[in-house]
Amino acid sequence: MELEEAPKQHYTEKEKGDVFNNEFLPHIRSMYNFGYRLTLDRDDANDLVQDTYLKAYRFIESFQKGTNAKAWLFRILKNSFINDYRKKSKEPNKVDYQEVETYYNSEDVDRQITPDLRVESLNNMIGDEISNALNSLDVDFKTVIILCDLEGFKYEEMAKILDIPIGTVRSRLHRARNLLKEKLGEYAKTMGYNKA
C-alpha cells in the first residue's frame, strides 16, 4: 500500500491514540458511507472500514499531523477496496454446500429468489433510479462522483486519494457526469425536468 511519501512522525503511544481519536475517528461515518457506496454491502463496507482503520493505525507515523486526515483515510480505503477487488476477481466462486442443503430442506423452496441480493436492497432505497445509475457506472467513474459530488473533496484532494493526475480527475469526473446524465435522462423527463 502506498501512502504519502513524507518524513515519518515519531509519536508516543499517547500521541498515537490522540491522533487516532481526534484526527481519524471523526471521519468514520464518511468512511462507512464511501465503503458502502463502493461495495453495496453493509458487511463488506464494515470490513473495509475496519481494515482501513487498522492500516491507518499501523501506518500512523506516515500521517502528517495538521494535513487532511479525511483524504488520507479515503486513500487507504480506496486502495484496500481495489486490492480486495483484484484478489476476489482472481478467486474462484465459493459455494457453501451446507447452506444450500439447509435451504432446499426448508419450507421456503417454492418462493422466488432474487439472484443478486444487492438488487433487492437497492429496491428499498430512496432514489432508486439515481442509486442504480450510479452503481451501474464503472468503479473509476463511480468513485470520482462519490468523492466530488457526495463527499465534497476538491480536485487536488481527489488526485491524491486516487493517485492520479489532476487532469485525469477532471476528465474522469466530466465523463462520469455525462454517463449519469445519459442514464438519468428519461427519469428526469418523468420527474418534470425538461432538457434545455
PDB file of N, CA, C and O in Angstrom, residues 68 71 147-149 151-161 166 169-170 173:
ATOM      1  N   ASN A  68      -4.889  16.879   5.808  1.00  0.00           N
ATOM      2  CA  ASN A  68      -6.270  16.422   5.665  1.00  0.00           C
ATOM      3  C   ASN A  68      -6.378  14.926   5.992  1.00  0.00           C
ATOM      4  O   ASN A  68      -6.120  14.076   5.152  1.00  0.00           O
ATOM      5  N   ALA A  71      -8.906  12.871   3.723  1.00  0.00           N
ATOM      6  CA  ALA A  71      -8.367  12.489   2.411  1.00  0.00           C
ATOM      7  C   ALA A  71      -7.383  11.333   2.557  1.00  0.00           C
ATOM      8  O   ALA A  71      -7.365  10.414   1.732  1.00  0.00           O
ATOM      9  N   LEU A 147     -16.574  10.864  -4.463  1.00  0.00           N
ATOM     10  CA  LEU A 147     -15.617  11.753  -3.795  1.00  0.00           C
ATOM     11  C   LEU A 147     -15.953  13.224  -3.997  1.00  0.00           C
ATOM     12  O   LEU A 147     -15.899  14.007  -3.055  1.00  0.00           O
ATOM     13  N   CYS A 148     -16.323  13.600  -5.211  1.00  0.00           N
ATOM     14  CA  CYS A 148     -16.563  15.019  -5.503  1.00  0.00           C
ATOM     15  C   CYS A 148     -17.968  15.461  -5.115  1.00  0.00           C
ATOM     16  O   CYS A 148     -18.139  16.387  -4.316  1.00  0.00           O
ATOM     17  N   ASP A 149     -18.958  14.799  -5.667  1.00  0.00           N
ATOM     18  CA  ASP A 149     -20.327  15.286  -5.529  1.00  0.00           C
ATOM     19  C   ASP A 149     -21.012  14.874  -4.226  1.00  0.00           C
ATOM     20  O   ASP A 149     -21.908  15.570  -3.763  1.00  0.00           O
ATOM     21  N   GLU A 151     -19.062  13.547  -1.295  1.00  0.00           N
ATOM     22  CA  GLU A 151     -18.191  13.798  -0.143  1.00  0.00           C
ATOM     23  C   GLU A 151     -17.573  15.194  -0.152  1.00  0.00           C
ATOM     24  O   GLU A 151     -17.016  15.623   0.842  1.00  0.00           O
ATOM     25  N   GLY A 152     -17.609  15.887  -1.279  1.00  0.00           N
ATOM     26  CA  GLY A 152     -17.164  17.272  -1.329  1.00  0.00           C
ATOM     27  C   GLY A 152     -15.665  17.489  -1.385  1.00  0.00           C
ATOM     28  O   GLY A 152     -15.184  18.574  -1.044  1.00  0.00           O
ATOM     29  N   PHE A 153     -14.907  16.504  -1.836  1.00  0.00           N
ATOM     30  CA  PHE A 153     -13.466  16.699  -1.962  1.00  0.00           C
ATOM     31  C   PHE A 153     -13.141  17.615  -3.133  1.00  0.00           C
ATOM     32  O   PHE A 153     -13.856  17.640  -4.137  1.00  0.00           O
ATOM     33  N   LYS A 154     -12.055  18.363  -3.010  1.00  0.00           N
ATOM     34  CA  LYS A 154     -11.563  19.225  -4.084  1.00  0.00           C
ATOM     35  C   LYS A 154     -10.758  18.363  -5.053  1.00  0.00           C
ATOM     36  O   LYS A 154     -10.308  17.269  -4.714  1.00  0.00           O
ATOM     37  N   TYR A 155     -10.542  18.874  -6.260  1.00  0.00           N
ATOM     38  CA  TYR A 155      -9.816  18.122  -7.283  1.00  0.00           C
ATOM     39  C   TYR A 155      -8.425  17.695  -6.805  1.00  0.00           C
ATOM     40  O   TYR A 155      -7.992  16.576  -7.055  1.00  0.00           O
ATOM     41  N   GLU A 156      -7.735  18.606  -6.121  1.00  0.00           N
ATOM     42  CA  GLU A 156      -6.377  18.295  -5.646  1.00  0.00           C
ATOM     43  C   GLU A 156      -6.405  17.134  -4.646  1.00  0.00           C
ATOM     44  O   GLU A 156      -5.556  16.256  -4.679  1.00  0.00           O
ATOM     45  N   GLU A 157      -7.400  17.149  -3.764  1.00  0.00           N
ATOM     46  CA  GLU A 157      -7.537  16.083  -2.777  1.00  0.00           C
ATOM     47  C   GLU A 157      -7.878  14.761  -3.464  1.00  0.00           C
ATOM     48  O   GLU A 157      -7.341  13.705  -3.110  1.00  0.00           O
ATOM     49  N   MET A 158      -8.752  14.836  -4.451  1.00  0.00           N
ATOM     50  CA  MET A 158      -9.124  13.627  -5.182  1.00  0.00           C
ATOM     51  C   MET A 158      -7.926  13.037  -5.916  1.00  0.00           C
ATOM     52  O   MET A 158      -7.755  11.815  -5.950  1.00  0.00           O
ATOM     53  N   ALA A 159      -7.098  13.897  -6.482  1.00  0.00           N
ATOM     54  CA  ALA A 159      -5.904  13.423  -7.183  1.00  0.00           C
ATOM     55  C   ALA A 159      -4.989  12.662  -6.228  1.00  0.00           C
ATOM     56  O   ALA A 159      -4.439  11.612  -6.590  1.00  0.00           O
ATOM     57  N   LYS A 160      -4.861  13.161  -4.998  1.00  0.00           N
ATOM     58  CA  LYS A 160      -4.030  12.457  -4.006  1.00  0.00           C
ATOM     59  C   LYS A 160      -4.675  11.153  -3.572  1.00  0.00           C
ATOM     60  O   LYS A 160      -3.996  10.139  -3.450  1.00  0.00           O
ATOM     61  N   ILE A 161      -5.981  11.182  -3.314  1.00  0.00           N
ATOM     62  CA  ILE A 161      -6.687   9.972  -2.877  1.00  0.00           C
ATOM     63  C   ILE A 161      -6.582   8.880  -3.939  1.00  0.00           C
ATOM     64  O   ILE A 161      -6.291   7.728  -3.639  1.00  0.00           O
ATOM     65  N   ILE A 166      -4.288  15.504 -11.706  1.00  0.00           N
ATOM     66  CA  ILE A 166      -5.499  16.319 -11.558  1.00  0.00           C
ATOM     67  C   ILE A 166      -6.274  16.421 -12.870  1.00  0.00           C
ATOM     68  O   ILE A 166      -7.502  16.460 -12.870  1.00  0.00           O
ATOM     69  N   VAL A 169      -8.435  13.474 -13.083  1.00  0.00           N
ATOM     70  CA  VAL A 169      -9.588  13.640 -12.184  1.00  0.00           C
ATOM     71  C   VAL A 169     -10.668  14.430 -12.902  1.00  0.00           C
ATOM     72  O   VAL A 169     -11.840  14.035 -12.931  1.00  0.00           O
ATOM     73  N   ARG A 170     -10.286  15.549 -13.506  1.00  0.00           N
ATOM     74  CA  ARG A 170     -11.261  16.406 -14.191  1.00  0.00           C
ATOM     75  C   ARG A 170     -11.941  15.688 -15.352  1.00  0.00           C
ATOM     76  O   ARG A 170     -13.161  15.751 -15.512  1.00  0.00           O
ATOM     77  N   LEU A 173     -14.226  12.861 -14.072  1.00  0.00           N
ATOM     78  CA  LEU A 173     -15.432  13.407 -13.469  1.00  0.00           C
ATOM     79  C   LEU A 173     -16.394  13.902 -14.553  1.00  0.00           C
ATOM     80  O   LEU A 173     -17.602  13.664 -14.484  1.00  0.00           O
TER      81      LEU A 173
END
